[in-house]
């Protein structure tokens, strides 16, 4: 019979695209019920391992129990117990079983130990949080406060989370906050970018390898899943994972064990998986680029982070947060050098479309702080492509309003002697403009004109990378 289905221990029910109900599915297990040494466990994960070794979820001090004795797995709306080839067997009502469905209240016999099983399905309405912060995330818009309401419920669990959203929307910040607010916060969080590692090395990076398993494998090496034992692994840019590697990730998620490259031995892992992607995974499934079974296994909780242009009311709060918290605005004593932004500056920031989302906003605020001459960030401290202004007599770093046609001529490297004749602010604008063009050109040359690869290395949104190309009159075909 099939051992694993598409249902998950924790789900969100959506109505008209909005989160309405959070279903928290948990398993309650009582060891030695009614005895003096009775102990109770509640799990929200979809695989529960039972045995005598410390890597099990339930560790039994019973000599008649095997090291890895049996496993309880959620399948659709039911749970299944699977014997793992134990010496003395797993029994239900005196009958030794290989695998069997578990009914609520049923008692298993594992060696000489009795185990009583029951399930709990808690339904919690998703209500927008009253708070404007959750961990390191800030926002007062309805969409963000709904996300906070979900995170408050699911962060303490072990539920798998997929975070979707455009590049720069803060997916890694959300992932780190989930880890920080979880019961695994004292363990490590490992970050792996699926799009930044050559495909031939991904399996070894994630699952490890044995010495001599391939050319260059000079020693046995743990994979990231093993290194994250007890903690969280964050799989960034999950949509970049090749179709050939997806079944191996599915195996880890279903069986909670890894097999190193070149080894036949499975190693149990207790790791929470949080993944992020800027692709629409449902569309990827329909296009055949992403496995449907992996999609359902991952989609325990799916969070879609809104683009910054969809929550412009959050910009003043974000600006205040950056000014108070980020290192670029800190004085020697740790206090912020620029304490606030003027109303005009905030209005300009809220009118801009933000193709690079929150990441671009951070960069703009950092740049503006370097120009600010007082403790209040002014409109003139912002780049011209946001304010729409052009300084007369000097070529701006960014050419006016983004909707205006850019000049076709290339930019020459500014002469330092000429720059010294300009006011500091204009000289710095000239130099930044030259740097932008040279930087974009060098990345495109390095990647043979491939814009996607160049923008990924630059860690900026592909659309924004194109905008910079257009602004500086750069064509990929000319590289």
Tab-separated table of C-alpha atoms in Angstrom:
chain	number	residue	atom	x	y	z
A	1	UNK	CA	0.000	0.000	0.000
A	2	UNK	CA	1.205	3.578	-0.482
A	3	UNK	CA	2.986	4.817	2.588
A	4	UNK	CA	2.917	8.551	1.951
A	5	UNK	CA	0.146	10.782	0.666
A	6	UNK	CA	-0.214	14.458	-0.190
A	7	UNK	CA	-1.839	15.589	3.051
A	8	UNK	CA	0.249	17.486	5.559
A	9	UNK	CA	0.156	17.875	9.335
A	10	UNK	CA	-0.457	21.607	9.072
A	11	UNK	CA	-2.512	23.340	6.375
A	12	UNK	CA	-4.020	26.705	5.589
A	13	UNK	CA	-7.484	26.835	4.040
A	14	UNK	CA	-7.901	29.732	1.578
A	15	UNK	CA	-11.122	31.459	0.547
A	16	UNK	CA	-10.997	33.903	-2.393
A	17	UNK	CA	-7.227	33.852	-2.153
A	18	UNK	CA	-7.211	34.967	1.486
A	19	UNK	CA	-6.158	32.793	4.440
A	20	UNK	CA	-9.154	31.874	6.578
A	21	UNK	CA	-8.411	28.784	8.658
A	22	UNK	CA	-5.215	27.174	9.910
A	23	UNK	CA	-5.508	23.423	10.440
A	24	UNK	CA	-2.944	22.213	12.958
A	25	UNK	CA	-2.686	18.424	12.755
A	26	UNK	CA	-0.918	16.745	15.678
A	27	UNK	CA	-0.262	13.216	16.910
A	28	UNK	CA	-0.562	12.446	20.638
A	29	UNK	CA	1.430	9.443	21.856
A	30	UNK	CA	1.395	8.051	25.407
A	31	UNK	CA	4.151	5.601	26.356
A	32	UNK	CA	3.268	3.059	29.093
A	33	UNK	CA	-0.273	4.424	29.592
A	34	UNK	CA	-1.596	4.044	33.153
A	35	UNK	CA	1.825	3.131	34.549
A	36	UNK	CA	3.937	5.082	37.040
A	37	UNK	CA	6.477	5.843	34.317
A	38	UNK	CA	3.847	7.055	31.811
A	39	UNK	CA	5.107	9.770	29.439
A	40	UNK	CA	3.222	11.777	26.824
A	41	UNK	CA	4.413	13.304	23.537
A	42	UNK	CA	2.663	15.608	21.060
A	43	UNK	CA	4.106	15.886	17.539
A	44	UNK	CA	3.176	18.185	14.642
A	45	UNK	CA	5.599	16.521	12.200
A	46	UNK	CA	4.562	13.962	9.590
A	47	UNK	CA	7.139	11.293	10.526
A	48	UNK	CA	7.763	10.015	14.083
A	49	UNK	CA	10.612	7.554	14.672
A	50	UNK	CA	10.600	5.177	17.663
A	51	UNK	CA	13.568	3.179	18.990
A	52	UNK	CA	16.386	3.089	21.522
A	53	UNK	CA	18.956	5.331	19.804
A	54	UNK	CA	19.126	9.067	20.529
A	55	UNK	CA	18.325	10.041	16.932
A	56	UNK	CA	14.709	8.804	17.368
A	57	UNK	CA	11.830	11.126	18.211
A	58	UNK	CA	10.696	8.752	20.981
A	59	UNK	CA	13.563	7.015	22.797
A	60	UNK	CA	12.599	3.868	24.705
A	61	UNK	CA	14.720	2.361	27.492
A	62	UNK	CA	13.615	-1.184	26.693
A	63	UNK	CA	16.129	-3.930	25.825
A	64	UNK	CA	13.510	-5.701	23.712
A	65	UNK	CA	13.144	-2.647	21.441
A	66	UNK	CA	15.399	-2.294	18.387
A	67	UNK	CA	17.593	0.732	17.753
A	68	UNK	CA	15.243	1.889	14.977
A	69	UNK	CA	12.126	-0.103	15.751
A	70	UNK	CA	9.174	1.476	13.981
A	71	UNK	CA	7.908	4.682	12.423
A	72	UNK	CA	4.551	6.480	12.468
A	73	UNK	CA	3.754	8.398	9.265
A	74	UNK	CA	0.820	10.601	8.352
A	75	UNK	CA	-0.929	9.457	5.167
A	76	UNK	CA	-3.808	11.590	3.879
A	77	UNK	CA	-6.252	11.855	6.798
A	78	UNK	CA	-4.808	8.824	8.599
A	79	UNK	CA	-1.637	7.668	10.296
A	80	UNK	CA	0.294	4.505	9.433
A	81	UNK	CA	2.704	2.561	11.656
A	82	UNK	CA	5.578	0.857	9.828
A	83	UNK	CA	7.866	-1.739	11.399
A	84	UNK	CA	11.499	-1.088	10.411
A	85	UNK	CA	12.611	-4.731	10.487
A	86	UNK	CA	12.773	-4.857	14.275
A	87	UNK	CA	14.012	-7.977	16.055
A	88	UNK	CA	11.001	-8.506	18.318
A	89	UNK	CA	8.347	-6.930	16.114
A	90	UNK	CA	5.532	-4.399	16.375
A	91	UNK	CA	2.113	-5.716	17.438
A	92	UNK	CA	-1.508	-4.555	17.310
A	93	UNK	CA	-4.003	-6.629	19.309
A	94	UNK	CA	-1.465	-9.440	19.554
A	95	UNK	CA	-0.876	-9.571	15.806
A	96	UNK	CA	2.570	-8.777	14.464
A	97	UNK	CA	2.366	-6.236	11.659
A	98	UNK	CA	4.614	-4.897	8.923
A	99	UNK	CA	2.507	-1.770	8.400
A	100	UNK	CA	-1.017	-0.860	9.442
A	101	UNK	CA	-3.368	2.102	9.788
A	102	UNK	CA	-3.668	3.543	13.293
A	103	UNK	CA	-7.137	4.201	14.717
A	104	UNK	CA	-7.493	6.844	17.471
A	105	UNK	CA	-7.088	5.252	20.905
A	106	UNK	CA	-5.314	2.181	19.517
A	107	UNK	CA	-2.463	0.673	21.582
A	108	UNK	CA	0.728	-0.658	19.994
A	109	UNK	CA	3.081	-3.157	21.566
A	110	UNK	CA	6.720	-2.352	20.816
A	111	UNK	CA	8.959	-4.935	22.463
A	112	UNK	CA	7.676	-4.962	26.042
A	113	UNK	CA	6.409	-1.368	25.844
A	114	UNK	CA	2.818	-0.270	25.326
A	115	UNK	CA	2.190	2.844	23.212
A	116	UNK	CA	-1.224	4.494	22.887
A	117	UNK	CA	-1.911	6.671	19.828
A	118	UNK	CA	-4.468	9.415	19.143
A	119	UNK	CA	-4.620	12.379	16.738
A	120	UNK	CA	-5.637	15.976	17.319
A	121	UNK	CA	-6.887	18.310	14.574
A	122	UNK	CA	-6.975	21.882	15.814
A	123	UNK	CA	-8.649	24.510	13.610
A	124	UNK	CA	-7.548	28.070	14.255
A	125	UNK	CA	-9.039	31.075	12.407
A	126	UNK	CA	-6.396	33.234	10.729
A	127	UNK	CA	-6.824	36.716	12.153
A	128	UNK	CA	-4.593	39.652	11.160
A	129	UNK	CA	-2.140	40.372	13.946
A	130	UNK	CA	-2.580	43.556	15.947
A	131	UNK	CA	1.194	43.985	15.944
A	132	UNK	CA	3.224	45.810	13.299
A	133	UNK	CA	6.228	43.553	13.866
A	134	UNK	CA	6.970	39.854	14.077
A	135	UNK	CA	10.571	39.122	14.943
A	136	UNK	CA	12.648	40.999	12.372
A	137	UNK	CA	9.708	41.573	9.985
A	138	UNK	CA	7.823	44.878	9.993
A	139	UNK	CA	4.618	45.979	8.296
A	140	UNK	CA	1.284	47.570	9.108
A	141	UNK	CA	-0.547	46.654	5.874
A	142	UNK	CA	-3.344	44.082	6.056
A	143	UNK	CA	-1.410	41.574	3.928
A	144	UNK	CA	1.606	41.679	6.223
A	145	UNK	CA	-0.458	41.493	9.410
A	146	UNK	CA	-2.261	38.426	8.008
A	147	UNK	CA	1.159	36.855	7.434
A	148	UNK	CA	2.106	37.743	11.026
A	149	UNK	CA	-1.088	36.034	12.204
A	150	UNK	CA	-0.075	32.853	10.361
A	151	UNK	CA	3.534	32.987	11.540
A	152	UNK	CA	2.464	33.364	15.174
A	153	UNK	CA	0.722	29.987	14.873
A	154	UNK	CA	3.108	27.991	12.692
A	155	UNK	CA	6.549	29.258	13.790
A	156	UNK	CA	6.552	27.167	17.019
A	157	UNK	CA	5.642	23.995	15.065
A	158	UNK	CA	7.849	21.864	12.824
A	159	UNK	CA	5.673	22.468	9.759
A	160	UNK	CA	7.419	22.784	6.400
A	161	UNK	CA	7.019	26.295	4.954
A	162	UNK	CA	7.363	27.524	1.374
A	163	UNK	CA	7.826	31.299	1.013
A	164	UNK	CA	6.936	32.713	-2.398
A	165	UNK	CA	7.427	36.219	-3.695
A	166	UNK	CA	9.423	38.420	-6.038
A	167	UNK	CA	13.161	38.862	-5.644
A	168	UNK	CA	13.964	41.230	-2.798
A	169	UNK	CA	10.678	40.879	-0.878
A	170	UNK	CA	12.467	39.558	2.219
A	171	UNK	CA	12.015	35.796	1.962
A	172	UNK	CA	15.229	35.008	3.821
A	173	UNK	CA	14.319	37.457	6.596
A	174	UNK	CA	11.011	35.614	7.017
A	175	UNK	CA	12.812	32.251	7.050
A	176	UNK	CA	15.263	33.411	9.709
A	177	UNK	CA	12.406	34.824	11.771
A	178	UNK	CA	10.526	31.509	11.580
A	179	UNK	CA	13.638	29.751	12.882
A	180	UNK	CA	14.255	32.352	15.590
A	181	UNK	CA	10.656	32.092	16.854
A	182	UNK	CA	10.617	28.270	16.776
A	183	UNK	CA	11.542	25.642	19.361
A	184	UNK	CA	14.667	25.021	17.287
A	185	UNK	CA	16.072	28.507	17.830
A	186	UNK	CA	18.991	27.180	19.914
A	187	UNK	CA	20.077	24.957	17.005
A	188	UNK	CA	21.676	25.961	13.721
A	189	UNK	CA	19.939	27.337	10.652
A	190	UNK	CA	21.695	26.280	7.440
A	191	UNK	CA	21.112	28.315	4.252
A	192	UNK	CA	21.501	26.717	0.818
A	193	UNK	CA	20.955	28.593	-2.462
A	194	UNK	CA	19.785	26.033	-5.035
A	195	UNK	CA	20.620	28.404	-7.883
A	196	UNK	CA	24.163	29.262	-6.804
A	197	UNK	CA	25.741	25.775	-6.769
A	198	UNK	CA	26.585	23.779	-9.909
A	199	UNK	CA	24.018	21.041	-10.488
A	200	UNK	CA	26.683	18.331	-10.291
A	201	UNK	CA	27.551	19.338	-6.715
A	202	UNK	CA	24.087	19.915	-5.240
A	203	UNK	CA	23.477	16.294	-4.192
A	204	UNK	CA	26.806	16.135	-2.377
A	205	UNK	CA	26.227	19.523	-0.738
A	206	UNK	CA	22.782	18.588	0.568
A	207	UNK	CA	23.227	14.925	1.443
A	208	UNK	CA	26.997	14.476	1.838
A	209	UNK	CA	29.293	11.882	0.275
A	210	UNK	CA	31.571	9.016	1.161
A	211	UNK	CA	35.295	8.991	0.496
A	212	UNK	CA	36.028	7.901	-3.070
A	213	UNK	CA	32.410	8.111	-4.208
A	214	UNK	CA	33.435	10.367	-7.109
A	215	UNK	CA	36.535	12.059	-8.485
A	216	UNK	CA	37.702	14.603	-5.935
A	217	UNK	CA	35.907	12.992	-2.960
A	218	UNK	CA	39.085	12.703	-0.893
A	219	UNK	CA	37.272	12.279	2.416
A	220	UNK	CA	33.853	11.517	3.847
A	221	UNK	CA	31.770	14.670	4.193
A	222	UNK	CA	28.503	15.431	5.953
A	223	UNK	CA	25.778	17.121	3.917
A	224	UNK	CA	23.857	20.199	4.970
A	225	UNK	CA	20.870	18.165	6.171
A	226	UNK	CA	23.117	16.355	8.652
A	227	UNK	CA	24.783	19.612	9.675
A	228	UNK	CA	21.366	21.130	10.389
A	229	UNK	CA	20.383	18.239	12.697
A	230	UNK	CA	17.840	19.474	15.243
A	231	UNK	CA	17.611	22.841	13.531
A	232	UNK	CA	16.353	24.330	10.260
A	233	UNK	CA	17.539	24.137	6.662
A	234	UNK	CA	16.544	27.012	4.371
A	235	UNK	CA	16.446	26.081	0.681
A	236	UNK	CA	16.582	29.369	-1.203
A	237	UNK	CA	15.591	29.573	-4.893
A	238	UNK	CA	13.972	26.137	-4.678
A	239	UNK	CA	12.510	26.535	-8.176
A	240	UNK	CA	16.052	26.280	-9.583
A	241	UNK	CA	16.445	22.680	-8.347
A	242	UNK	CA	16.717	20.333	-11.322
A	243	UNK	CA	13.971	17.799	-11.994
A	244	UNK	CA	16.521	14.967	-11.530
A	245	UNK	CA	17.345	16.009	-7.956
A	246	UNK	CA	13.774	16.627	-6.856
A	247	UNK	CA	12.968	12.925	-6.081
A	248	UNK	CA	15.947	12.792	-3.707
A	249	UNK	CA	14.687	15.837	-1.826
A	250	UNK	CA	11.228	14.247	-1.718
A	251	UNK	CA	12.709	11.132	-0.123
A	252	UNK	CA	14.291	13.209	2.638
A	253	UNK	CA	11.043	15.032	3.337
A	254	UNK	CA	8.982	11.827	3.425
A	255	UNK	CA	11.308	9.509	5.307
A	256	UNK	CA	13.321	12.055	7.302
A	257	UNK	CA	16.569	10.356	6.403
A	258	UNK	CA	19.426	11.028	4.007
A	259	UNK	CA	21.751	8.762	2.072
A	260	UNK	CA	25.195	10.106	1.279
A	261	UNK	CA	26.490	9.856	-2.272
A	262	UNK	CA	28.266	6.509	-2.562
A	263	UNK	CA	26.596	4.976	0.510
A	264	UNK	CA	23.790	2.440	0.974
A	265	UNK	CA	23.228	3.451	4.608
A	266	UNK	CA	20.378	5.809	5.504
A	267	UNK	CA	20.992	8.390	8.228
A	268	UNK	CA	17.954	9.708	10.168
A	269	UNK	CA	17.675	13.505	10.295
A	270	UNK	CA	15.470	15.742	12.405
A	271	UNK	CA	15.377	18.965	10.400
A	272	UNK	CA	12.711	21.559	9.689
A	273	UNK	CA	12.594	22.590	6.039
A	274	UNK	CA	11.832	26.156	4.992
A	275	UNK	CA	12.060	26.903	1.272
A	276	UNK	CA	11.790	30.036	-0.838
A	277	UNK	CA	11.239	30.721	-4.518
A	278	UNK	CA	10.466	33.660	-6.781
A	279	UNK	CA	8.785	31.299	-9.238
A	280	UNK	CA	5.124	30.271	-9.292
A	281	UNK	CA	5.499	26.614	-8.302
A	282	UNK	CA	1.973	25.707	-9.422
A	283	UNK	CA	2.821	26.979	-12.919
A	284	UNK	CA	6.120	25.102	-12.765
A	285	UNK	CA	4.216	21.891	-11.940
A	286	UNK	CA	1.849	22.410	-14.880
A	287	UNK	CA	4.841	23.040	-17.156
A	288	UNK	CA	6.494	19.800	-16.002
A	289	UNK	CA	9.492	21.543	-14.465
A	290	UNK	CA	8.581	20.750	-10.858
A	291	UNK	CA	7.327	17.431	-9.496
A	292	UNK	CA	3.734	17.447	-8.309
A	293	UNK	CA	4.418	15.088	-5.394
A	294	UNK	CA	7.269	17.277	-4.154
A	295	UNK	CA	5.090	20.377	-4.530
A	296	UNK	CA	2.390	18.867	-2.304
A	297	UNK	CA	4.911	17.560	0.203
A	298	UNK	CA	6.489	20.997	0.518
A	299	UNK	CA	3.259	22.976	0.511
A	300	UNK	CA	2.372	22.416	4.134
A	301	UNK	CA	2.217	26.178	4.648
A	302	UNK	CA	2.645	28.489	1.663
A	303	UNK	CA	3.274	32.171	2.306
A	304	UNK	CA	3.152	34.650	-0.556
A	305	UNK	CA	5.020	37.830	0.330
A	306	UNK	CA	3.550	40.918	-1.341
A	307	UNK	CA	5.726	43.152	-3.509
A	308	UNK	CA	6.674	46.449	-1.891
A	309	UNK	CA	4.598	48.389	-4.444
A	310	UNK	CA	1.534	46.506	-3.110
A	311	UNK	CA	2.126	47.721	0.450
A	312	UNK	CA	3.439	51.250	0.084
A	313	UNK	CA	1.854	52.147	3.444
A	314	UNK	CA	4.612	50.060	5.047
A	315	UNK	CA	7.436	52.191	3.623
A	316	UNK	CA	7.558	54.804	6.454
A	317	UNK	CA	7.684	51.987	9.004
A	318	UNK	CA	10.404	50.178	7.043
A	319	UNK	CA	12.480	53.349	6.686
A	320	UNK	CA	12.309	53.976	10.446
A	321	UNK	CA	13.248	50.343	11.072
A	322	UNK	CA	16.298	50.563	8.772
A	323	UNK	CA	17.474	53.863	10.237
A	324	UNK	CA	17.271	52.495	13.782
A	325	UNK	CA	18.585	48.981	13.222
A	326	UNK	CA	21.051	48.752	10.337
A	327	UNK	CA	24.795	49.253	10.757
A	328	UNK	CA	25.254	51.811	7.978
A	329	UNK	CA	23.443	54.453	10.061
A	330	UNK	CA	25.052	53.699	13.421
A	331	UNK	CA	27.403	56.090	15.204
A	332	UNK	CA	30.268	54.921	17.412
A	333	UNK	CA	27.990	54.746	20.455
A	334	UNK	CA	25.358	52.707	18.558
A	335	UNK	CA	22.795	55.508	18.146
A	336	UNK	CA	21.353	56.330	14.687
A	337	UNK	CA	23.087	59.199	12.851
A	338	UNK	CA	20.013	59.961	10.701
A	339	UNK	CA	16.989	59.758	12.971
A	340	UNK	CA	14.075	60.159	10.556
A	341	UNK	CA	12.994	60.990	7.007
A	342	UNK	CA	11.161	64.138	5.999
A	343	UNK	CA	7.562	64.017	4.784
A	344	UNK	CA	8.653	64.935	1.228
A	345	UNK	CA	11.229	62.160	1.170
A	346	UNK	CA	8.701	59.586	2.409
A	347	UNK	CA	6.161	60.712	-0.203
A	348	UNK	CA	8.707	60.235	-2.986
A	349	UNK	CA	9.629	56.798	-1.661
A	350	UNK	CA	5.966	55.791	-1.578
A	351	UNK	CA	5.377	56.934	-5.179
A	352	UNK	CA	8.221	54.826	-6.579
A	353	UNK	CA	7.420	51.329	-7.953
A	354	UNK	CA	10.348	49.462	-6.301
A	355	UNK	CA	11.221	46.764	-8.859
A	356	UNK	CA	13.888	45.522	-6.419
A	357	UNK	CA	11.400	45.532	-3.514
A	358	UNK	CA	12.620	45.791	0.091
A	359	UNK	CA	16.212	44.979	-0.846
A	360	UNK	CA	16.279	47.994	-3.176
A	361	UNK	CA	14.730	50.180	-0.470
A	362	UNK	CA	17.534	49.199	1.937
A	363	UNK	CA	20.148	50.154	-0.672
A	364	UNK	CA	18.459	53.497	-1.370
A	365	UNK	CA	18.268	54.370	2.336
A	366	UNK	CA	21.917	53.418	2.851
A	367	UNK	CA	22.928	55.638	-0.067
A	368	UNK	CA	20.716	58.498	1.139
A	369	UNK	CA	22.241	58.332	4.633
A	370	UNK	CA	25.700	58.842	3.108
A	371	UNK	CA	24.451	62.078	1.487
A	372	UNK	CA	22.405	63.378	4.426
A	373	UNK	CA	23.905	66.516	6.002
A	374	UNK	CA	21.627	66.518	9.045
A	375	UNK	CA	19.829	64.003	11.239
A	376	UNK	CA	16.772	64.222	8.948
A	377	UNK	CA	16.830	62.510	5.553
A	378	UNK	CA	15.687	65.060	2.963
A	379	UNK	CA	14.196	64.723	-0.530
A	380	UNK	CA	17.438	65.898	-2.149
A	381	UNK	CA	19.328	63.052	-0.454
A	382	UNK	CA	17.420	60.527	-2.556
A	383	UNK	CA	18.556	59.463	-6.054
A	384	UNK	CA	17.091	61.341	-8.995
A	385	UNK	CA	15.326	58.308	-10.458
A	386	UNK	CA	13.122	58.304	-7.343
A	387	UNK	CA	12.587	62.051	-6.958
A	388	UNK	CA	12.327	62.727	-10.720
A	389	UNK	CA	14.688	65.705	-10.376
A	390	UNK	CA	17.841	66.393	-12.423
A	391	UNK	CA	20.560	68.682	-11.121
A	392	UNK	CA	21.121	71.428	-13.681
A	393	UNK	CA	24.562	71.588	-15.237
A	394	UNK	CA	25.589	68.073	-14.209
A	395	UNK	CA	24.788	64.660	-15.581
A	396	UNK	CA	22.849	62.729	-12.919
A	397	UNK	CA	23.773	59.215	-11.854
A	398	UNK	CA	20.318	57.999	-12.803
A	399	UNK	CA	18.611	59.760	-15.659
A	400	UNK	CA	15.484	61.439	-14.375
A	401	UNK	CA	12.174	59.687	-14.147
A	402	UNK	CA	12.364	55.919	-14.896
A	403	UNK	CA	9.650	56.374	-17.548
A	404	UNK	CA	11.764	58.876	-19.491
A	405	UNK	CA	13.759	57.496	-22.435
A	406	UNK	CA	17.389	57.005	-21.364
A	407	UNK	CA	20.326	58.401	-23.312
A	408	UNK	CA	21.959	55.987	-25.726
A	409	UNK	CA	25.479	57.223	-25.276
A	410	UNK	CA	27.820	55.332	-22.934
A	411	UNK	CA	29.231	56.873	-19.785
A	412	UNK	CA	32.913	57.613	-19.516
A	413	UNK	CA	34.877	57.103	-16.307
A	414	UNK	CA	34.859	60.482	-14.539
A	415	UNK	CA	38.189	62.242	-14.273
A	416	UNK	CA	39.104	62.751	-10.607
A	417	UNK	CA	40.366	66.273	-11.267
A	418	UNK	CA	37.070	67.207	-12.882
A	419	UNK	CA	35.124	65.645	-10.021
A	420	UNK	CA	37.042	67.703	-7.486
A	421	UNK	CA	35.624	70.830	-9.146
A	422	UNK	CA	32.060	69.717	-8.449
A	423	UNK	CA	30.086	69.957	-5.210
A	424	UNK	CA	30.541	66.776	-3.136
A	425	UNK	CA	27.047	65.473	-3.786
A	426	UNK	CA	27.240	65.911	-7.578
A	427	UNK	CA	30.736	64.420	-7.709
A	428	UNK	CA	29.558	61.372	-5.810
A	429	UNK	CA	26.559	61.010	-8.131
A	430	UNK	CA	28.901	61.077	-11.147
A	431	UNK	CA	31.167	58.438	-9.657
A	432	UNK	CA	28.282	56.119	-8.680
A	433	UNK	CA	26.844	56.396	-12.172
A	434	UNK	CA	30.163	55.358	-13.697
A	435	UNK	CA	30.478	52.476	-11.249
A	436	UNK	CA	26.977	51.204	-12.109
A	437	UNK	CA	27.725	51.051	-15.806
A	438	UNK	CA	31.124	49.377	-15.381
A	439	UNK	CA	29.695	46.895	-12.885
A	440	UNK	CA	26.795	45.882	-15.162
A	441	UNK	CA	29.088	45.565	-18.181
A	442	UNK	CA	31.612	43.406	-16.300
A	443	UNK	CA	28.901	41.013	-15.024
A	444	UNK	CA	27.416	40.661	-18.507
A	445	UNK	CA	30.854	39.957	-20.006
A	446	UNK	CA	31.507	37.367	-17.280
A	447	UNK	CA	28.251	35.570	-18.113
A	448	UNK	CA	28.422	36.000	-21.910
A	449	UNK	CA	25.467	38.378	-21.992
A	450	UNK	CA	23.158	36.114	-19.902
A	451	UNK	CA	21.050	38.628	-17.982
A	452	UNK	CA	19.521	36.068	-15.616
A	453	UNK	CA	22.902	34.778	-14.459
A	454	UNK	CA	24.346	38.296	-14.187
A	455	UNK	CA	21.416	39.607	-12.127
A	456	UNK	CA	21.600	36.548	-9.853
A	457	UNK	CA	25.286	37.195	-9.147
A	458	UNK	CA	24.527	40.872	-8.532
A	459	UNK	CA	21.736	39.787	-6.129
A	460	UNK	CA	19.226	42.170	-7.691
A	461	UNK	CA	15.925	41.585	-9.466
A	462	UNK	CA	16.232	40.719	-13.162
A	463	UNK	CA	13.773	43.490	-14.139
A	464	UNK	CA	15.795	46.057	-12.212
A	465	UNK	CA	19.019	44.767	-13.793
A	466	UNK	CA	17.415	45.325	-17.220
A	467	UNK	CA	16.368	48.809	-16.156
A	468	UNK	CA	19.978	49.630	-15.259
A	469	UNK	CA	21.085	48.297	-18.652
A	470	UNK	CA	18.541	50.475	-20.440
A	471	UNK	CA	19.459	53.480	-18.348
A	472	UNK	CA	23.127	53.197	-19.319
A	473	UNK	CA	22.473	52.264	-22.956
A	474	UNK	CA	23.785	48.686	-22.588
A	475	UNK	CA	22.569	45.912	-24.887
A	476	UNK	CA	23.262	42.258	-24.096
A	477	UNK	CA	23.778	41.538	-27.809
A	478	UNK	CA	26.706	43.958	-27.844
A	479	UNK	CA	28.640	42.085	-25.137
